[in-house]
Short mmCIF file of C-alpha atoms in Angstrom, two decimals:
data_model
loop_
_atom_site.label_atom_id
_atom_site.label_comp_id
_atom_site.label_asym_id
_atom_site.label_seq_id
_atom_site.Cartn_x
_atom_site.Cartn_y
_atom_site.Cartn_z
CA UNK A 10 -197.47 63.86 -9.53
CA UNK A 11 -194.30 66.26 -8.13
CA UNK A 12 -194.79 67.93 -12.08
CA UNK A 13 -197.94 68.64 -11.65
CA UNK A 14 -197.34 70.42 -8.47
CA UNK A 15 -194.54 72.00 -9.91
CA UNK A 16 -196.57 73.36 -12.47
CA UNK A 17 -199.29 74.67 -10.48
CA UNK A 18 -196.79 76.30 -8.17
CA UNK A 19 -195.66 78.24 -11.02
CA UNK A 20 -199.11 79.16 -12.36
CA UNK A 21 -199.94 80.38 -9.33
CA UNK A 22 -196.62 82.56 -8.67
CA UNK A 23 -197.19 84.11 -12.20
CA UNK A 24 -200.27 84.46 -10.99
CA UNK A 25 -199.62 86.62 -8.13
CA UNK A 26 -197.13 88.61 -9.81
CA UNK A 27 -199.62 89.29 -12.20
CA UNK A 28 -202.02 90.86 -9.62
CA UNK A 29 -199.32 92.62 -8.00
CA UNK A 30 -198.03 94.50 -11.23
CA UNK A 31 -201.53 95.06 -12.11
CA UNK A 32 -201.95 96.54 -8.11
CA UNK A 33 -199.28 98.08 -8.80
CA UNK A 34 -199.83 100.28 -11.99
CA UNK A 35 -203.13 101.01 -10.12
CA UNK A 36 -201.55 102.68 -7.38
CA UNK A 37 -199.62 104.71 -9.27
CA UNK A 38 -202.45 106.18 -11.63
CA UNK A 39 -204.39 107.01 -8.46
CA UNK A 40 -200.86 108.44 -7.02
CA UNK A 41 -200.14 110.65 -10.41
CA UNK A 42 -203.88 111.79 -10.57
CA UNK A 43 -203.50 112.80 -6.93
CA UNK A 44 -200.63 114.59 -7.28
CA UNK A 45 -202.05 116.18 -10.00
CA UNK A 46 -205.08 117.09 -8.52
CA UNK A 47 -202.81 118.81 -5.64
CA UNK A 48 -200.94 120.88 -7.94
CA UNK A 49 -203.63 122.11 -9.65
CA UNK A 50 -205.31 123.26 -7.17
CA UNK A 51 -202.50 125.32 -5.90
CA UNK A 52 -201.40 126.53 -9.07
CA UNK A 53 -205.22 127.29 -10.68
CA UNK A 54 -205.63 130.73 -9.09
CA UNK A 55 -201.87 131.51 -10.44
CA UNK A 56 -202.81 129.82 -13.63
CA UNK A 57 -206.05 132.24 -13.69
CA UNK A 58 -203.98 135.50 -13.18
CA UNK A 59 -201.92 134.59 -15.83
CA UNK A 60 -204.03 134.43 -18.49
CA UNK A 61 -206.54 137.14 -17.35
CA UNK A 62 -203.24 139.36 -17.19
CA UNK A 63 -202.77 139.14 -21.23
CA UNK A 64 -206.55 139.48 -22.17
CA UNK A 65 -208.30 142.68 -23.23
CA UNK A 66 -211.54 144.16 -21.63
CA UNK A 67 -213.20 142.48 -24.80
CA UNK A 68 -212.60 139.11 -23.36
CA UNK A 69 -212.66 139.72 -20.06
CA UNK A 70 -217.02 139.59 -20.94
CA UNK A 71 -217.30 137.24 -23.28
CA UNK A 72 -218.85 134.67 -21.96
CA UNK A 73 -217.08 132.01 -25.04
CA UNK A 74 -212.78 133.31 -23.34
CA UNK A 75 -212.40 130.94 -20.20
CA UNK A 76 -208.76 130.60 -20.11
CA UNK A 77 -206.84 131.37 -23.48
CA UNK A 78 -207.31 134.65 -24.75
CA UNK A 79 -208.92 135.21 -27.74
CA UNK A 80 -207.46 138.42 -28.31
CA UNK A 81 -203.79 138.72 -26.99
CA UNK A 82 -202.30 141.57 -25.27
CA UNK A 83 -199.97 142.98 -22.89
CA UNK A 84 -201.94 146.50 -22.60
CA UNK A 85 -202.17 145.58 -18.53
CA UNK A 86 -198.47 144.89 -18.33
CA UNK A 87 -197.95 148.48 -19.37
CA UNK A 88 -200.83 150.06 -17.52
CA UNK A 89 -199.51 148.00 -14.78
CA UNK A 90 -195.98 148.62 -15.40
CA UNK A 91 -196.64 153.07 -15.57
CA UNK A 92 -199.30 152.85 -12.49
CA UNK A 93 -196.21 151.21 -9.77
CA UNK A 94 -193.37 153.17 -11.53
CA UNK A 95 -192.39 149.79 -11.81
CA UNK A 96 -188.95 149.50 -12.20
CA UNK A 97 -187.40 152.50 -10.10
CA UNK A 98 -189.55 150.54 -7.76
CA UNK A 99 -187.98 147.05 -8.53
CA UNK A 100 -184.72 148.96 -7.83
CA UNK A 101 -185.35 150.95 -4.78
CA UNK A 102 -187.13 147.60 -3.25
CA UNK A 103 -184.45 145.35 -4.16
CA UNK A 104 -181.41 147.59 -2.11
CA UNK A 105 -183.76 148.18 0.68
CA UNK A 106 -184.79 144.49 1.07
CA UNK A 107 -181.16 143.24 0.00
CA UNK A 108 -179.73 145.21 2.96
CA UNK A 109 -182.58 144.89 5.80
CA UNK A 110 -182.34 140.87 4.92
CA UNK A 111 -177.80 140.88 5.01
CA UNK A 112 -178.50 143.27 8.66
CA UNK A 113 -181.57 140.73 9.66
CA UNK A 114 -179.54 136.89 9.38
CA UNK A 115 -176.18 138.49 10.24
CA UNK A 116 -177.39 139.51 13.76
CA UNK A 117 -179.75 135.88 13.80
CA UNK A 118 -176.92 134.22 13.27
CA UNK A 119 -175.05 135.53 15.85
CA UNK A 120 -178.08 135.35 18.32
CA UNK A 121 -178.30 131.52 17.16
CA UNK A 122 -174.28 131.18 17.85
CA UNK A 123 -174.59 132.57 21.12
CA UNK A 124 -177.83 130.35 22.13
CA UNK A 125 -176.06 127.01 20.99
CA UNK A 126 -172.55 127.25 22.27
CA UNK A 127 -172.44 129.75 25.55
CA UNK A 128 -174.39 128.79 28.72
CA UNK A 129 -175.10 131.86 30.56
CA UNK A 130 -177.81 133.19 33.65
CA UNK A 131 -181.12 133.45 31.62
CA UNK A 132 -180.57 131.66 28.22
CA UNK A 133 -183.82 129.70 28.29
CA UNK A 134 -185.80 132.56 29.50
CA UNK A 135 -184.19 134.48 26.39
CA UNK A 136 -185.19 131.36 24.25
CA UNK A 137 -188.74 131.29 25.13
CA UNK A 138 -189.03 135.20 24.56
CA UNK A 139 -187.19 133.99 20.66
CA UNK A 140 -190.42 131.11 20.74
CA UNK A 141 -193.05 134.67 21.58
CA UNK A 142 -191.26 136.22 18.57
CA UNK A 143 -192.38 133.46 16.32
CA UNK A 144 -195.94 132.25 17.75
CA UNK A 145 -196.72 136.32 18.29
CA UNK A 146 -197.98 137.60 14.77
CA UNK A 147 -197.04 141.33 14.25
CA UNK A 148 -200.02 143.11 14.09
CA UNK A 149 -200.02 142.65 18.15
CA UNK A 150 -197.08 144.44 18.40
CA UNK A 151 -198.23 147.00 15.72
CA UNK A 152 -199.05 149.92 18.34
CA UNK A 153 -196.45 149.39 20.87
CA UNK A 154 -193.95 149.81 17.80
CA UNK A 155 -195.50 152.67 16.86
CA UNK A 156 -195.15 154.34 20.12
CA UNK A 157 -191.38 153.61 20.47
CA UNK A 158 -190.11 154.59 17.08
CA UNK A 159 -192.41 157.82 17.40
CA UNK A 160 -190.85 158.73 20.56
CA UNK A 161 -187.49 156.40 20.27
CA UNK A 162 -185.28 156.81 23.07
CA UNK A 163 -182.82 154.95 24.40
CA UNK A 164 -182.34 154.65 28.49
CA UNK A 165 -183.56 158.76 28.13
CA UNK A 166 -180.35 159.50 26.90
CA UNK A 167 -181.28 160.86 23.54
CA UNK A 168 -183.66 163.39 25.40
CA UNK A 169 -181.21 164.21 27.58
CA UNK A 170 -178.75 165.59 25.26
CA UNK A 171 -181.30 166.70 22.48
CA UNK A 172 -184.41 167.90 24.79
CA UNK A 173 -186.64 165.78 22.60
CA UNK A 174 -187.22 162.02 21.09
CA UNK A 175 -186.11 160.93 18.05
CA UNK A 176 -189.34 160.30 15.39
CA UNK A 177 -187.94 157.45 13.24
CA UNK A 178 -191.37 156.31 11.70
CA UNK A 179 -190.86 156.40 7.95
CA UNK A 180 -187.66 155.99 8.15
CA UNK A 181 -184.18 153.43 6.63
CA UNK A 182 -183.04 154.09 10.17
CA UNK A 183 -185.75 152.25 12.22
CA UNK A 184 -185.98 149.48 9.25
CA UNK A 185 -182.48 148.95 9.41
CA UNK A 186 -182.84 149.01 13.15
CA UNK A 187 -185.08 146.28 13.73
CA UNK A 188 -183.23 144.06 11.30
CA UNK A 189 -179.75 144.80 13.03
CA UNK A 190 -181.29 144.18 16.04
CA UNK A 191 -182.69 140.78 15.48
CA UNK A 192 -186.10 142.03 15.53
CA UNK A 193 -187.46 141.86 12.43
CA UNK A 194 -189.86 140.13 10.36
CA UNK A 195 -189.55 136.23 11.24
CA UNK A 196 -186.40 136.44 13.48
CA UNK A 197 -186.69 134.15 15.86
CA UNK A 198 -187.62 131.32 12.95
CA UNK A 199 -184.08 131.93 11.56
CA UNK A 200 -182.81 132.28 14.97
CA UNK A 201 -183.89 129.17 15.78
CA UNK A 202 -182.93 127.13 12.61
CA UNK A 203 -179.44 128.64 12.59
CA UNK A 204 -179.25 127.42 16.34
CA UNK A 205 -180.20 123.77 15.61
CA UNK A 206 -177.46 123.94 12.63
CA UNK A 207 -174.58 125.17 15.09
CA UNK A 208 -175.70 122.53 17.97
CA UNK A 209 -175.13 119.96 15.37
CA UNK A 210 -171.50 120.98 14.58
CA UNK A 211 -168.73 118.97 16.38
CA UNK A 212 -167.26 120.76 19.52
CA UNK A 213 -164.48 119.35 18.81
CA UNK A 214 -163.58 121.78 15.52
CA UNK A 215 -164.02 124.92 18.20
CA UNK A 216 -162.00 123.46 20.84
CA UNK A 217 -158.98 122.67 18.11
CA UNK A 218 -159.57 126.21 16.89
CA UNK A 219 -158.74 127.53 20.37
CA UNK A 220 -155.69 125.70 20.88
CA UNK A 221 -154.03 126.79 17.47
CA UNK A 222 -154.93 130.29 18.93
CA UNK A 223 -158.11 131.61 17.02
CA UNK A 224 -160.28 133.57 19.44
CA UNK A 225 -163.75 133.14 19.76
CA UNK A 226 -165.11 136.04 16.89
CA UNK A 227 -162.09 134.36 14.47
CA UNK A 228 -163.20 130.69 15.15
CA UNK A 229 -166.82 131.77 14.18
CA UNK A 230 -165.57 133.24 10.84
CA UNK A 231 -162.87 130.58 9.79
CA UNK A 232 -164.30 127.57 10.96
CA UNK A 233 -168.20 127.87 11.56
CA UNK A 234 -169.69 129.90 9.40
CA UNK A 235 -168.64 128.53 6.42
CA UNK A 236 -170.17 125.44 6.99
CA UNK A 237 -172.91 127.21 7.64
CA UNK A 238 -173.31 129.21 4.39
CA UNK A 239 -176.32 126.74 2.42
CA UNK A 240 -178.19 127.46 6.14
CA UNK A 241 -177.60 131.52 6.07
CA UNK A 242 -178.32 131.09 2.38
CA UNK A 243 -181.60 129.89 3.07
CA UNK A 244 -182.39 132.34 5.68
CA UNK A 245 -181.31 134.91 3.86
CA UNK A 246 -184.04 133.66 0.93
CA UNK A 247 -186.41 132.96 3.37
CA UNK A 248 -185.74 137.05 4.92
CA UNK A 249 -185.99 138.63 1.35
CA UNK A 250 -189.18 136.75 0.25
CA UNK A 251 -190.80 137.93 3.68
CA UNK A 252 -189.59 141.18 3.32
CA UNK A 253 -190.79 141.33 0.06
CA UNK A 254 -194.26 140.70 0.42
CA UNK A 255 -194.29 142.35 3.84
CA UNK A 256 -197.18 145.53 3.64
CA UNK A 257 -196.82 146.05 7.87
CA UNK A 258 -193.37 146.78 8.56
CA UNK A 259 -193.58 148.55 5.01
CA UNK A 260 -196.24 151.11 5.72
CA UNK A 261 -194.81 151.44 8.41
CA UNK A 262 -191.70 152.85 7.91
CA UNK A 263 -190.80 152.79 4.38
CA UNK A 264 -194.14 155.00 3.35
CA UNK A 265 -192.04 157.70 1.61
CA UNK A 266 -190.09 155.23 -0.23
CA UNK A 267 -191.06 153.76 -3.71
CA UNK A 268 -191.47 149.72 -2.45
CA UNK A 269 -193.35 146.69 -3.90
CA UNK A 270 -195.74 146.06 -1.62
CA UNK A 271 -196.72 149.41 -1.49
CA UNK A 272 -197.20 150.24 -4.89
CA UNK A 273 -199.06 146.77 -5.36
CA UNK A 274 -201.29 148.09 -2.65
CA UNK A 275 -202.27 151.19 -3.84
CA UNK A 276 -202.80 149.78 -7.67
CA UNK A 277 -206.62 149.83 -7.46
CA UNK A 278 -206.48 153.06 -6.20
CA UNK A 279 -203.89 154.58 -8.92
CA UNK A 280 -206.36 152.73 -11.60
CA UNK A 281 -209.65 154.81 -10.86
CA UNK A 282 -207.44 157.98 -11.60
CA UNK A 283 -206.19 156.49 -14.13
CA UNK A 284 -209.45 155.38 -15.71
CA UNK A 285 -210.79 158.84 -14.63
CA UNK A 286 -208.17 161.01 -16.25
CA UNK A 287 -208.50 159.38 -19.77
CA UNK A 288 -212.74 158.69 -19.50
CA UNK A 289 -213.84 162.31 -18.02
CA UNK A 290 -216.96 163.48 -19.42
CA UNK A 291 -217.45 166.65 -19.55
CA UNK A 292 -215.31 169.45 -17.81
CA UNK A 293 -214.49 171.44 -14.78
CA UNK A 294 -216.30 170.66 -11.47
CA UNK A 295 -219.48 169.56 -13.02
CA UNK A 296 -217.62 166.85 -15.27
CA UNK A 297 -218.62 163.40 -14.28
CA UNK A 298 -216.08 161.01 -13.67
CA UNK A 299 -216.47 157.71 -15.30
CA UNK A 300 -216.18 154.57 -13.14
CA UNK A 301 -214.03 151.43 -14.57
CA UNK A 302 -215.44 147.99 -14.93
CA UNK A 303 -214.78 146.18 -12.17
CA UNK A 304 -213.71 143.11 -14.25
CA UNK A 305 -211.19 144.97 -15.92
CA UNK A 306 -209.75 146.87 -12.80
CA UNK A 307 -209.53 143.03 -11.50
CA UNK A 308 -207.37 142.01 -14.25
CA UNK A 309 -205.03 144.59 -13.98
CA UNK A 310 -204.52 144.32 -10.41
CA UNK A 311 -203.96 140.31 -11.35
CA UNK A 312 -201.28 141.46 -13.83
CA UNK A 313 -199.30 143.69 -10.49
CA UNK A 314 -199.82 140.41 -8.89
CA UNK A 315 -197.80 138.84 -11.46
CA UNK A 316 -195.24 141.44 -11.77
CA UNK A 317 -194.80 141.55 -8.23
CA UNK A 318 -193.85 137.74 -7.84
CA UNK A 319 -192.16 137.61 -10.95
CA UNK A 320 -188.61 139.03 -9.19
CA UNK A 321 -189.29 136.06 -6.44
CA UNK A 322 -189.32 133.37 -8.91
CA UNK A 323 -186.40 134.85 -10.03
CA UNK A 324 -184.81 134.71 -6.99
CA UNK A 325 -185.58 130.81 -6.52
CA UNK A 326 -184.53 129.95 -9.95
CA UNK A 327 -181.29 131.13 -9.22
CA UNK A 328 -180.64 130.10 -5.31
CA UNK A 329 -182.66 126.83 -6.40
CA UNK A 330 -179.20 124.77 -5.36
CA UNK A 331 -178.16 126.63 -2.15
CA UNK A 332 -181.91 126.05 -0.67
CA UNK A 333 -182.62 122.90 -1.36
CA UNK A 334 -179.29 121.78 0.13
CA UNK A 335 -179.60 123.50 3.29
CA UNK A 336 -183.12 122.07 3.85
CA UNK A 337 -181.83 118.92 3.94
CA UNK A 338 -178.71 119.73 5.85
CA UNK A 339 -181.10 121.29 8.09
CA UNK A 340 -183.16 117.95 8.57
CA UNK A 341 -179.77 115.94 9.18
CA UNK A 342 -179.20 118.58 12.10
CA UNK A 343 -182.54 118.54 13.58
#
């Protein structure tokens, strides 16, 4: 009798471990085709400019190409390439952003500092006004920008001593300004995540700092900030990529200068020339300008696309480490 029970106490353990492997191997399927599913769907449209970027007008209408080209080129990478001047461009972009972004988390970082170590009259008024900077978008602020760098001033002293304002619209100088002054693109984020790193740091390796005799400046050097460095790493990534892609604080100010996001902007436009100069028919004022297919002018601005995010990936390739580190430093913090 007791191995009989035995017996069926085993069957019906294997049994149940049975069901729960096979449960199991279910669950994952449905997990990997999810998954999938998800990153498909956010990498199709990438996917798409891809491989319209390497096919020809030819198979940009034939109804039998859907995603591999059946006749491979990189014409649009060069038509691309000559329409954005594209790498005085990459290099002119690169020292602006490099500099605005170094001028934009150095003066964060000290703003964050100052909010998570000093108590003084209005800090949470000045911490809500860092919340406006980040719930605001910038297009609110568009005009009122516009009317203080056209007539910048500061406390009427430049008037003053000069009899007029200072213009600096499409200028380094009021780029560089609003980084330096913690008011550029997405400060108060990286205001705000360098504060929650600092409140997490012991008090205790400040107040040791001060008694072997570092002042406050040195103690921020030596003993903070480089236990801070994955964090202003990943601001720093987070500035650049911003910057990057930015078109508002771009046009802006940096109109005269040769930047991605301007030249990206302006590639449909520097395509009809193009397509004009070398399909004019006829001659003089009474030549008639051809128009280009609209398929084709899509492709190549798909293929600017591309070689506007191809310095980004880049970027992450190489700071892949550093970021992913100080994300999750940042959610031990929090």
């Amino acid at each position: 009798m007791s191995d009989n029970v035995v017996t069926a106490r085993t069957g019906s353990n294997s049994l149940n471990i049975v069901k729960n492997n096979i449960v199991d191997v279910i669950y994952k399927i449905f997990r990997a085709i999810l998954l999938f599913g998800f990153c498909f769907l956010i990498m199709q449209p990438l996917l798409d400019k891809i491989s319209v970027s390497f096919m020809p007008e030819v198979d940009l209408y034939d109804a039998t190409v859907i995603s591999i080209p059946r006749n491979f080129s990189t014409d649009n990478y060069k038509i691309a390439m000559n329409l954005m001047k594209y790498w005085p461009t990459l290099f002119q972009s690169i020292i602006i952003i490099v500099i605005s972004a170094a001028l934009q988390v150095t003066s964060c970082m000290l703003a964050a500092y100052g909010f998570a170590r000093y108590k003084f009259p209005g800090r949470n008024v000045l911490f809500m006004c860092v919340f406006l900077i980040i719930i605001v978008p910038p297009q609110t602020i568009l005009s009122s920008l516009y009317l203080n760098f056209q007539f910048f001033d500061i406390f009427g002293i430049v008037k003053l001593i000069s009899g007029r304002n200072i213009n600096l619209l499409g200028t380094l100088t009021g780029y560089f300004l609003l980084s330096a002054t913690a008011m550029g693109l997405k400060s108060g984020l990286y205001i705000f995540l360098l504060r929650q790193y600092f409140r997490g740091v012991p008090k205790e390796l400040e107040e040791a700092a001060y008694v072997d005799g570092c002042g406050r400046l040195h103690t921020f050097g030596r003993i903070m900030l480089p236990d801070a460095l994955p964090m202003v790493t990943s601001c720093f990534l987070f500035s650049f990529v911003w910057q990057w892609t930015d078109s508002i604080f771009s046009s802006l100010f940096l109109r005269g200068y040769m930047m991605m996001p301007i030249s990206l902007s302006r590639l449909t436009e520097s395509f009809f020339r193009y397509w004009a100069s070398i399909n004019a028919v006829g001659s003089g004022s009474g030549g008639v300008m051809a128009q280009p297919p609209i398929g084709y002018v899509q492709a190549v601005v798909a293929t600017g696309m591309i070689l506007f995010l191809i310095p980004l990936v880049l970027l992450y390739l190489v700071a892949q480490r550093t970021f992913v580190e100080s994300l999750s430093q940042t959610g031990i913090k929090m």
